[in-house]
mmCIF file of C-alpha atoms in Angstrom:
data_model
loop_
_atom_site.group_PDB
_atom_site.id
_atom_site.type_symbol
_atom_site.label_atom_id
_atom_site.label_comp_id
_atom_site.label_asym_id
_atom_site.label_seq_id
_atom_site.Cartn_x
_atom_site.Cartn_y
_atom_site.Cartn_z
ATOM 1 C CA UNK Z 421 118.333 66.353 42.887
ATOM 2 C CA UNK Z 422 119.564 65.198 46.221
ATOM 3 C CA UNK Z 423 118.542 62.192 47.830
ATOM 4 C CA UNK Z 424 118.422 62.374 52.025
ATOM 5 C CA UNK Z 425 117.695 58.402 52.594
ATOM 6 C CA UNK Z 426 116.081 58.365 56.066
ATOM 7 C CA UNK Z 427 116.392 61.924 57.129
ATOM 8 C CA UNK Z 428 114.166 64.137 58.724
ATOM 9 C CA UNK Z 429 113.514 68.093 57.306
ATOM 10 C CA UNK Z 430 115.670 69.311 60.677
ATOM 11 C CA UNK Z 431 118.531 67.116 60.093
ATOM 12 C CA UNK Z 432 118.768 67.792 56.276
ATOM 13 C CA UNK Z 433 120.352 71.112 58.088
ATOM 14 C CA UNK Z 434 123.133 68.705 58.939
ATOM 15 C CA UNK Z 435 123.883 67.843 55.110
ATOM 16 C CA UNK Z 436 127.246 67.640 55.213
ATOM 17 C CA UNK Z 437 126.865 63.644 55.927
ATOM 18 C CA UNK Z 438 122.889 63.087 54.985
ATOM 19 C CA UNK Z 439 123.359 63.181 51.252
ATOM 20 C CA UNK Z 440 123.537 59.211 50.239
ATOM 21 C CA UNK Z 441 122.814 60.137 46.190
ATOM 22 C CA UNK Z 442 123.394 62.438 43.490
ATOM 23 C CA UNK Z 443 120.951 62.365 40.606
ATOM 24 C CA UNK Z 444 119.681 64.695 37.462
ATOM 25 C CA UNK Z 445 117.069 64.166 35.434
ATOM 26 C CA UNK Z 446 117.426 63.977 31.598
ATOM 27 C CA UNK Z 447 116.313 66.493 29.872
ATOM 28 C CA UNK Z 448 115.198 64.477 26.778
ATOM 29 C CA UNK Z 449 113.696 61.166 28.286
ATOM 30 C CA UNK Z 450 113.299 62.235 31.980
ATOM 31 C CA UNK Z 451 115.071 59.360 34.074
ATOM 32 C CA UNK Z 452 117.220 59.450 36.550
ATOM 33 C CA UNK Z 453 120.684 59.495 36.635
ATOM 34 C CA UNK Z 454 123.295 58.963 39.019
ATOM 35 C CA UNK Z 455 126.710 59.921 39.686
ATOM 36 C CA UNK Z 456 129.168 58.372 41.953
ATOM 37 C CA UNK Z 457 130.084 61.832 43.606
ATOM 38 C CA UNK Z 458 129.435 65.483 44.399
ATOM 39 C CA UNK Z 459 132.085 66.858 42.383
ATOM 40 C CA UNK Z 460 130.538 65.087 39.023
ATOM 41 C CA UNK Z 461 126.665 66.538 40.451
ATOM 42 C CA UNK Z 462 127.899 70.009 41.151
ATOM 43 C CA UNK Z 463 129.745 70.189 37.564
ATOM 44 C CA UNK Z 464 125.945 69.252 35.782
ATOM 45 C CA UNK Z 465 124.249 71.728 38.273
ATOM 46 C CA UNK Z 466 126.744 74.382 37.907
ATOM 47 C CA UNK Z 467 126.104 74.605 33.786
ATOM 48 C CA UNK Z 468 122.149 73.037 33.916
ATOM 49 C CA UNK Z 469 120.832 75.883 32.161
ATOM 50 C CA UNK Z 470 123.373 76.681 29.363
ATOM 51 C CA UNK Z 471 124.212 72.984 29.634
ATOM 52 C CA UNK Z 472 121.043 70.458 30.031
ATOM 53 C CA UNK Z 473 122.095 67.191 30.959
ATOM 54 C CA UNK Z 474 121.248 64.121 28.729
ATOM 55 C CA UNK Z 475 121.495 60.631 29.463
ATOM 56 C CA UNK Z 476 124.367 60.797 26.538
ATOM 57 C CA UNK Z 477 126.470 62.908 28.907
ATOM 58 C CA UNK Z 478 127.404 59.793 31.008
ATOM 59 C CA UNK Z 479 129.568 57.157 29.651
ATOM 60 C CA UNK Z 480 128.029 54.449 28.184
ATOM 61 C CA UNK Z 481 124.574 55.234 28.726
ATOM 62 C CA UNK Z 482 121.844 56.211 26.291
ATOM 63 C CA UNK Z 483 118.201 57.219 26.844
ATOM 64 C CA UNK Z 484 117.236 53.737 25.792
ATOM 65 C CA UNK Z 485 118.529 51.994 29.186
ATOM 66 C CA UNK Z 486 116.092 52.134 32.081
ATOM 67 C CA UNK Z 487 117.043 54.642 34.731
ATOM 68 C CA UNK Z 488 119.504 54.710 37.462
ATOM 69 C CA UNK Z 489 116.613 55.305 40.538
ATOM 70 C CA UNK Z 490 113.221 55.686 40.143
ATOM 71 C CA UNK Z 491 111.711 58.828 41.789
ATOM 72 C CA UNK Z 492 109.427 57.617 44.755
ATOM 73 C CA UNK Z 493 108.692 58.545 48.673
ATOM 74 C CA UNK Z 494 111.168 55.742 49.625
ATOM 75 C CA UNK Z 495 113.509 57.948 50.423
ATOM 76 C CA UNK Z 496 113.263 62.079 50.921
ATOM 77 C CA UNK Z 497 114.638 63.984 47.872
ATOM 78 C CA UNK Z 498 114.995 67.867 47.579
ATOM 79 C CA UNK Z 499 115.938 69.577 44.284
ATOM 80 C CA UNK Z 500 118.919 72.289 44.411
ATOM 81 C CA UNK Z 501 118.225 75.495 42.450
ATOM 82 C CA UNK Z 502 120.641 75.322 38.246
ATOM 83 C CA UNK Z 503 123.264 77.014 37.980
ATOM 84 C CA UNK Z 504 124.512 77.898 41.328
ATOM 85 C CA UNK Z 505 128.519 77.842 40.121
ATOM 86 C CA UNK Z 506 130.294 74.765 41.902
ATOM 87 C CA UNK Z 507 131.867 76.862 45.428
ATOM 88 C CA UNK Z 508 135.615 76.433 45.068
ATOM 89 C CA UNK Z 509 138.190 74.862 47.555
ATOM 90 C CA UNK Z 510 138.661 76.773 50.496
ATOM 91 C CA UNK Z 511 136.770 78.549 53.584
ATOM 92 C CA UNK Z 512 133.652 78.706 53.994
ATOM 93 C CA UNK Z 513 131.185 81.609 53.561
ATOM 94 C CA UNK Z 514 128.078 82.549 55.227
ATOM 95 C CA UNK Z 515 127.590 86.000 54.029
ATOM 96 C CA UNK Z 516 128.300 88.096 50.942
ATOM 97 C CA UNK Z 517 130.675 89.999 53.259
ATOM 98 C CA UNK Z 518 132.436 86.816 53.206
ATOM 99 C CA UNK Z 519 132.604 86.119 49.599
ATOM 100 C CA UNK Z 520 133.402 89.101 48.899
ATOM 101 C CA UNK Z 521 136.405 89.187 50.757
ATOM 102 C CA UNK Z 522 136.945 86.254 49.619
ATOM 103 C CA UNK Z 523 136.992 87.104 46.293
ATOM 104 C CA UNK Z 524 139.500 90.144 47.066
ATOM 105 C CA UNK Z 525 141.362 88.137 48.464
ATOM 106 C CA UNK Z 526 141.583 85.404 45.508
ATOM 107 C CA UNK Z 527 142.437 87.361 42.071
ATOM 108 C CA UNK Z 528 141.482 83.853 40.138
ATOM 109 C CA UNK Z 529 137.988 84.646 41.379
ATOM 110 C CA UNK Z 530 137.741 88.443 40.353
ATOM 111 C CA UNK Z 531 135.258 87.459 37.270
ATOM 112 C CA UNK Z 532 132.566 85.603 39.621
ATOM 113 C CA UNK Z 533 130.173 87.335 40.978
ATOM 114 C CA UNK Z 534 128.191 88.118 43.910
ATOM 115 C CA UNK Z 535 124.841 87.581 42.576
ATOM 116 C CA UNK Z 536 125.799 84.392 41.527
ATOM 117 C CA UNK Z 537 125.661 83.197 45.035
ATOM 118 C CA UNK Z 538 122.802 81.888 46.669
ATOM 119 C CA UNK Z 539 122.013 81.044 50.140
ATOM 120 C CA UNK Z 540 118.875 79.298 50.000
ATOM 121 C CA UNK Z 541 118.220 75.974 51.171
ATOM 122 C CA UNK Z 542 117.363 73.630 48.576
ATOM 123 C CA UNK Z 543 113.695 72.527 48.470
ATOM 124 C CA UNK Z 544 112.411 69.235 49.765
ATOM 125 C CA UNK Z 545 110.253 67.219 47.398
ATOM 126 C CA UNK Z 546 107.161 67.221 50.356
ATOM 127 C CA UNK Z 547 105.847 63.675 48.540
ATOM 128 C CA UNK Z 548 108.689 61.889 50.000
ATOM 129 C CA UNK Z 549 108.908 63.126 53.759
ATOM 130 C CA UNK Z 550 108.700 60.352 55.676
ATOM 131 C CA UNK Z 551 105.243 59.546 57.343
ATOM 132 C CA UNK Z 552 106.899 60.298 60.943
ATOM 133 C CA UNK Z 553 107.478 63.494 59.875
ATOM 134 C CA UNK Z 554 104.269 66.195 60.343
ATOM 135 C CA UNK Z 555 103.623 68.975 58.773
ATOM 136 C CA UNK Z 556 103.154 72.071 61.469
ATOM 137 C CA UNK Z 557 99.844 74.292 60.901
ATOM 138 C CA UNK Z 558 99.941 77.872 61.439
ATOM 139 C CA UNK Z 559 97.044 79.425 63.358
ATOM 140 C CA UNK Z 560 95.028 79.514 60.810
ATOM 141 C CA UNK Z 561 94.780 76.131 60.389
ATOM 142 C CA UNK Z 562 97.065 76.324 56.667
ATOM 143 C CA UNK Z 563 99.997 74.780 57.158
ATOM 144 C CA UNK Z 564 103.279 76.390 56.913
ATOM 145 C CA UNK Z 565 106.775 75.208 55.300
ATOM 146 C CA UNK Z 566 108.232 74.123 58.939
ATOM 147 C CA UNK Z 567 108.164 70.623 59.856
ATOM 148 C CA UNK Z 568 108.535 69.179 63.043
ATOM 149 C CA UNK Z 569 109.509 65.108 63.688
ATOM 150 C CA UNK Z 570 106.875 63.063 65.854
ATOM 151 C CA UNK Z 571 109.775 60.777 66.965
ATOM 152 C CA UNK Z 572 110.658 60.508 70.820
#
């Protein structure tokens, strides 16, 4: 899980600079951990499935000590989808054209594969949107997954 302190769905777009944590839960006792960066996140996401992560996994710390953050609407959190492998050094893709170029082009690549990218956004945790942030109804009066800001 991601946490977007003070950000707004639109400008989670922007994440290159909104992301202020990294967190997982444990799998056994259910806090929350942190890590100090992206590269130590995206190894845990990259294996979450053949790999669950345990408090145990980080140094000196045990299911027994109280969790790194507490899960709350202080701050707006989305959840990334397991498993998405960690996107190595290098351009930047937008399409499976792309990567698969890529890919051609990068012979220590030739065992990933193209279904094992994803494009998807991941999903904000709608308990912890900020209350200046409403939800946008759809004309038949259920609302829809596009939020709009009520700010200036």
């Amino acid at each position: 899980m991601k946490d977007n302190s003070q950000e707004t769905p639109k400008s989670l777009s922007k994440r290159s600079h909104s992301i202020s944590k990294y967190a997982a839960q444990c799998g056994k006792c259910f806090k929350w951990r942190l890590f100090d960066t992206q590269e130590e996140f995206e190894d845990i996401r990259s294996k979450f499935i053949e790999e669950p992560f345990y408090c145990d996994r980080k140094l000196d710390v045990s299911c027994e000590d109280p969790a790194d953050i507490e899960y709350d609407a202080s701050r707006t959190w989305v959840i990334d989808k397991p498993n998405i492998p960690k996107t190595p050094e290098g351009k930047k893709c937008r399409t499976r054209n792309e990567i698969a170029q890529f890919i051609k082009e990068n012979p220590e690549y030739e065992d990933v594969s193209l279904s094992d990218f994803d494009f998807s956004t991941p999903k904000v945790m709608e308990d912890t949107i900020p209350e200046h942030v409403v939800r946008k109804a759809s004309a038949n009066g259920s609302s829809n997954k596009r939020l709009k800001s009520t700010k200036g």
